[in-house]
Coordinates of C-alpha atoms in Angstrom, one line a residue:
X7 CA 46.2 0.8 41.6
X8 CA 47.7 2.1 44.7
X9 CA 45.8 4.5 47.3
X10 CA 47.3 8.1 46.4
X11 CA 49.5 9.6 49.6
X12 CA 48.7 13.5 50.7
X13 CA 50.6 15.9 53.3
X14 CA 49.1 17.4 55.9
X15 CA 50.1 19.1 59.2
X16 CA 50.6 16.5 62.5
X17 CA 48.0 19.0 64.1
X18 CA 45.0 18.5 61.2
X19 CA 45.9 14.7 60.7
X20 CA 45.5 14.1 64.2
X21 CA 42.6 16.6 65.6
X22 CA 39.6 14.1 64.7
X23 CA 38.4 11.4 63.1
X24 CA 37.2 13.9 60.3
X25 CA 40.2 15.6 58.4
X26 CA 40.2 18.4 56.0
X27 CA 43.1 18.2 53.3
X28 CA 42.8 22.0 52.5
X29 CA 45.3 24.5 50.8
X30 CA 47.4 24.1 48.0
X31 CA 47.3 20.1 48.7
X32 CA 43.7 19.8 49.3
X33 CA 43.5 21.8 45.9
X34 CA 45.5 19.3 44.1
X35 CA 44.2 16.4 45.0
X36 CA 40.9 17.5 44.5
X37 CA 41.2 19.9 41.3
X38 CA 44.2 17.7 39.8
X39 CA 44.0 14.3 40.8
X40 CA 39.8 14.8 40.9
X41 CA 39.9 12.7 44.0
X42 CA 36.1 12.0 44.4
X43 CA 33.7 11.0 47.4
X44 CA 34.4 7.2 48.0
X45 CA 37.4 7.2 47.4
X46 CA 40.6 5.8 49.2
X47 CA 43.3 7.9 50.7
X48 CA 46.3 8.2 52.8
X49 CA 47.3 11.3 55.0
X50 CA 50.8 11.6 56.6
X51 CA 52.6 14.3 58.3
X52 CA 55.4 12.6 56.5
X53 CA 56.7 11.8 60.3
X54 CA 55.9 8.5 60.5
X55 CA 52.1 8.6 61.1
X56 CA 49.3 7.7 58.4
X57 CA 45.8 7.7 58.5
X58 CA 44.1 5.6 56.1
X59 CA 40.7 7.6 54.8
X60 CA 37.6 7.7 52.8
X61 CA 36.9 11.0 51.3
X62 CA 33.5 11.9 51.9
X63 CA 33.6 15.5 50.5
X64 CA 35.4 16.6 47.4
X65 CA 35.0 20.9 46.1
X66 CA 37.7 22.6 44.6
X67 CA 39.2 24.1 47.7
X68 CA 39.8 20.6 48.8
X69 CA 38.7 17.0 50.5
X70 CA 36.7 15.9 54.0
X71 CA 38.2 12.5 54.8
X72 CA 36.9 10.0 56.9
X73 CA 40.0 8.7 58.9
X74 CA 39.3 4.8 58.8
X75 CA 42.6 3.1 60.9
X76 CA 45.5 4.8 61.4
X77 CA 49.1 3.8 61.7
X78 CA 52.5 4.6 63.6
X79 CA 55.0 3.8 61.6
X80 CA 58.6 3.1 62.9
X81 CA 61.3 5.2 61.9
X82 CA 63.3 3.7 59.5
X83 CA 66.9 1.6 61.1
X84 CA 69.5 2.4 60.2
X85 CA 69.1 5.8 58.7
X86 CA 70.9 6.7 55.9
X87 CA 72.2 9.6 54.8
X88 CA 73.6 10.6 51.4
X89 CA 76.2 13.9 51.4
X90 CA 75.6 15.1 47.4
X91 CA 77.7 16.6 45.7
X92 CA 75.7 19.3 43.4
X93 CA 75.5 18.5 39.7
X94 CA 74.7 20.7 37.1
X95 CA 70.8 21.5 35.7
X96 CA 68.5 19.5 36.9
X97 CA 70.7 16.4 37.4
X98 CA 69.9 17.3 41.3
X99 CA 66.2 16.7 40.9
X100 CA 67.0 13.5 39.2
X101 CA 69.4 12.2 42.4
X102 CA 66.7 13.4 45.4
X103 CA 64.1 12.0 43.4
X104 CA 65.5 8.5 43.3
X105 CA 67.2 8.7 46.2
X106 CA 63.9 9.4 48.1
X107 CA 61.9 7.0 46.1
X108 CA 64.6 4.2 46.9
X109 CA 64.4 5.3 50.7
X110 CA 67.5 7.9 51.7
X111 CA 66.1 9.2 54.8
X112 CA 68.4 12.7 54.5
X113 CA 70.1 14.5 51.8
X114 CA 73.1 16.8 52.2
X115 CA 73.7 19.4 49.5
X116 CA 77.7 19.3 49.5
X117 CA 79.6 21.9 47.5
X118 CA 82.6 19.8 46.7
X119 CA 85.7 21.6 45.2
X120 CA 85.3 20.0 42.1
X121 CA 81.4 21.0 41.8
X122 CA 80.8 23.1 38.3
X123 CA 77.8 24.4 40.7
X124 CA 77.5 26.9 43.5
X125 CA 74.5 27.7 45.1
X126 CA 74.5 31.4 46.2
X127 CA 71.7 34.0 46.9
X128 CA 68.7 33.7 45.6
X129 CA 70.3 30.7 43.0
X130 CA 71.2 28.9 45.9
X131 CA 68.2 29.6 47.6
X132 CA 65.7 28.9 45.1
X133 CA 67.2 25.5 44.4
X134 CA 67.5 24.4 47.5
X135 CA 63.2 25.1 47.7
X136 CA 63.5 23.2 44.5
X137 CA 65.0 20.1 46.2
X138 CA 62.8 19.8 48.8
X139 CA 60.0 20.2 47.0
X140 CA 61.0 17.2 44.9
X141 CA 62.0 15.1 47.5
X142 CA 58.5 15.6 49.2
X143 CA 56.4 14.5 45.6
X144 CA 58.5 11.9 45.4
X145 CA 58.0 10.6 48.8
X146 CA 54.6 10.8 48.2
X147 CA 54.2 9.1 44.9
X148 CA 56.4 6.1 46.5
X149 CA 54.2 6.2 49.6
X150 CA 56.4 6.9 52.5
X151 CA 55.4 7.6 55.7
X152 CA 58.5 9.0 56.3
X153 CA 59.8 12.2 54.2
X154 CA 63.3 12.5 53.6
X155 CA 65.2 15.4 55.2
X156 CA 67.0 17.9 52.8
X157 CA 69.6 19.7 55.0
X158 CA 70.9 23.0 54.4
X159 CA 74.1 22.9 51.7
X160 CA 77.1 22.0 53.5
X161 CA 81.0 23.0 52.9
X162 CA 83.8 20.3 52.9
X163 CA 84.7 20.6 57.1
X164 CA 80.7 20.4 57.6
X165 CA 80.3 17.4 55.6
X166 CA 83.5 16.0 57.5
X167 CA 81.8 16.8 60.8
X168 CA 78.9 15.0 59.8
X169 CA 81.0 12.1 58.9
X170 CA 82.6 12.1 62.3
X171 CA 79.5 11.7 64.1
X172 CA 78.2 8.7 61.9
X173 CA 78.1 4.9 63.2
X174 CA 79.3 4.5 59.6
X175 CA 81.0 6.4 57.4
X176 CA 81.4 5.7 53.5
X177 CA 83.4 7.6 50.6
X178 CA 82.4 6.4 47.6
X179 CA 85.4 6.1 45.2
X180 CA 86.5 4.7 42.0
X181 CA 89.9 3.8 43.2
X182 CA 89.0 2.3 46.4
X183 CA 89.9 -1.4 46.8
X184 CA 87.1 -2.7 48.7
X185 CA 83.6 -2.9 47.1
X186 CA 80.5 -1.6 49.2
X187 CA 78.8 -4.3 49.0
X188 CA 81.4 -5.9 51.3
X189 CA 81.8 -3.5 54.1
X190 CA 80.2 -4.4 57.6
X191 CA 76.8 -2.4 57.7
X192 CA 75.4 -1.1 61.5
X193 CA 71.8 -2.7 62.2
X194 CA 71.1 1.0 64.3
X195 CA 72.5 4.7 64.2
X196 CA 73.7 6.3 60.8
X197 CA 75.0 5.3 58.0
X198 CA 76.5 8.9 55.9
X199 CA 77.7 8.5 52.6
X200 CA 79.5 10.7 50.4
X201 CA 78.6 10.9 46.8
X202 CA 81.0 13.0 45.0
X203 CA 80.9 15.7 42.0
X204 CA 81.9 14.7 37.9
X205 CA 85.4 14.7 38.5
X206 CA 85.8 13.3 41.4
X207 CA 86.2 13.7 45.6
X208 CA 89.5 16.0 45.4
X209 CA 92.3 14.6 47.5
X210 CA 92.4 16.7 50.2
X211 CA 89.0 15.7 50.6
X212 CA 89.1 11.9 50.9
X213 CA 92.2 12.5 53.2
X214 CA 89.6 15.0 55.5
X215 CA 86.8 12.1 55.2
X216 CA 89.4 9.3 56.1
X217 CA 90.7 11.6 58.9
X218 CA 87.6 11.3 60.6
X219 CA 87.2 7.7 60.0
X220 CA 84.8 7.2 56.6
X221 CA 86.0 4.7 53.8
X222 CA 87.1 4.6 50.5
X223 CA 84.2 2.2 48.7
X224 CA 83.4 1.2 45.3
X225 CA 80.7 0.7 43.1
X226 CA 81.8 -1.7 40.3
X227 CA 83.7 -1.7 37.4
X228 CA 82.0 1.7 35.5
X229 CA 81.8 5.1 37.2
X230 CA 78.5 6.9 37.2
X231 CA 77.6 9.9 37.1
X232 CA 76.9 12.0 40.4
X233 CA 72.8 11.8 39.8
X234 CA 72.8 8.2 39.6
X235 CA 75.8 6.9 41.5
X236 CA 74.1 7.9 45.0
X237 CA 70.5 5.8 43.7
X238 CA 72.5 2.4 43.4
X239 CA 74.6 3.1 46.1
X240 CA 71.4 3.2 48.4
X241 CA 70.1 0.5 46.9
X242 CA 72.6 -1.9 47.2
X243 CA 73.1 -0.3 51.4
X244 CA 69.5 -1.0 52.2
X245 CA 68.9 -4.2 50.3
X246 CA 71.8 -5.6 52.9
X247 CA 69.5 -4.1 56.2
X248 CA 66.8 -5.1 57.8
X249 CA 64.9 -2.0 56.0
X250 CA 64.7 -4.5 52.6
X251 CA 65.2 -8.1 54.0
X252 CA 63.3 -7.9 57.7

């Protein structure tokens, strides 16, 4: 069974050798999960250090851990990033999830022309929460070290900017002609990928992505949907990098 992961703050996880997991995530683990005295654990301030921990102390505000060893982990090279377009319901929840348990290190929330979805007021602002509350769970339940990023939502000339600024720049596209798992992939720096809405990256689009020097890429033969298409994308990226195969 794998050792559960828990979030803490860098400033708890690092004061001693004898950390409180208190609050709302103390309560959880302790109420919840019914992490008892003995116990493993792992602490991370989801920023690339982890202390691994015996609880010693278990009450229903929360756990005394007893930091063991504890690790610096690397950030993860290259970094990708995935610019999603929104889907409808809770078909976002279903992309960040997988895309954070496959390893996406940042998610964009794009408002494509095309999207069905637009987050605005208190909509856009509770779903947004919603997102980056799922993308932390899931970085925990697939043991990260490092949590994903979810970025404010971003309009068509900010997700061109973004592209501009990449080491690599991907589009991906169900008329492209070459297949993305045959385009050159950077060892370092960013690779941002554009995952667009059910009907499609509008033309005007692709031509502002391609202005600024991201490519047309393929999956295969079927088109997915928007909440998976992103998932296998990623997966098929990393398991070319060193992230997968080191």
């Amino acid at each position: 069974m794998s050792v559960p992961v828990f979030h803490t703050d860098p400033v708890t996880l690092r004061a001693s050798d004898a950390v409180v997991l208190a609050g709302d995530e103390g309560r959880h683990a302790a109420v919840v999960r019914r992490i008892r005295p003995g116990e493993r654990v792992d602490l991370t301030d989801g920023a690339g250090h982890l202390a691994r921990c015996v609880v010693v102390g278990a009450d229903r505000n929360g756990l005394t851990c007893d930091v063991q060893d504890r690790v610096d982990v690397a950030e993860p090279a290259p970094r990708l990033v995935v610019l999603q377009a929104l889907p409808k319901g809770e078909r976002g929840e279903t992309a960040v999830e997988t895309m954070t348990e496959v390893g996406v290190d940042e998610i964009v929330p794009w408002s494509a022309s095309r999207c069905m979805v637009r987050w605005k007021g208190e909509r856009g602002e509770k779903a947004l929460r919603k997102w980056r509350s799922t993308a932390r769970e899931a970085a925990k339940q697939s043991r990260r070290a490092w949590f994903p990023k979810v970025a404010d939502p971003a309009a068509t000339p900010a997700a061109a900017d973004r592209l501009a600024t990449a080491t690599r720049g991907l589009v991906l596209h169900e008329e492209a002609e070459t297949a993305l798992g045959d385009v050159e992939l950077p060892a370092h720096g960013e690779i941002v990928m554009v995952v667009g809405p059910e009907g499609g990256v509008a033309p005007e689009e692709l031509e502002a992505f391609r202005a600024v020097g991201a490519e047309p890429v393929r999956l295969g033969p079927t088109v997915l949907r928007t909440s998976t298409a992103g998932t296998v994308a990623a997966g098929i990226i990393l398991s070319r990098t060193a992230r997968w195969n080191p």
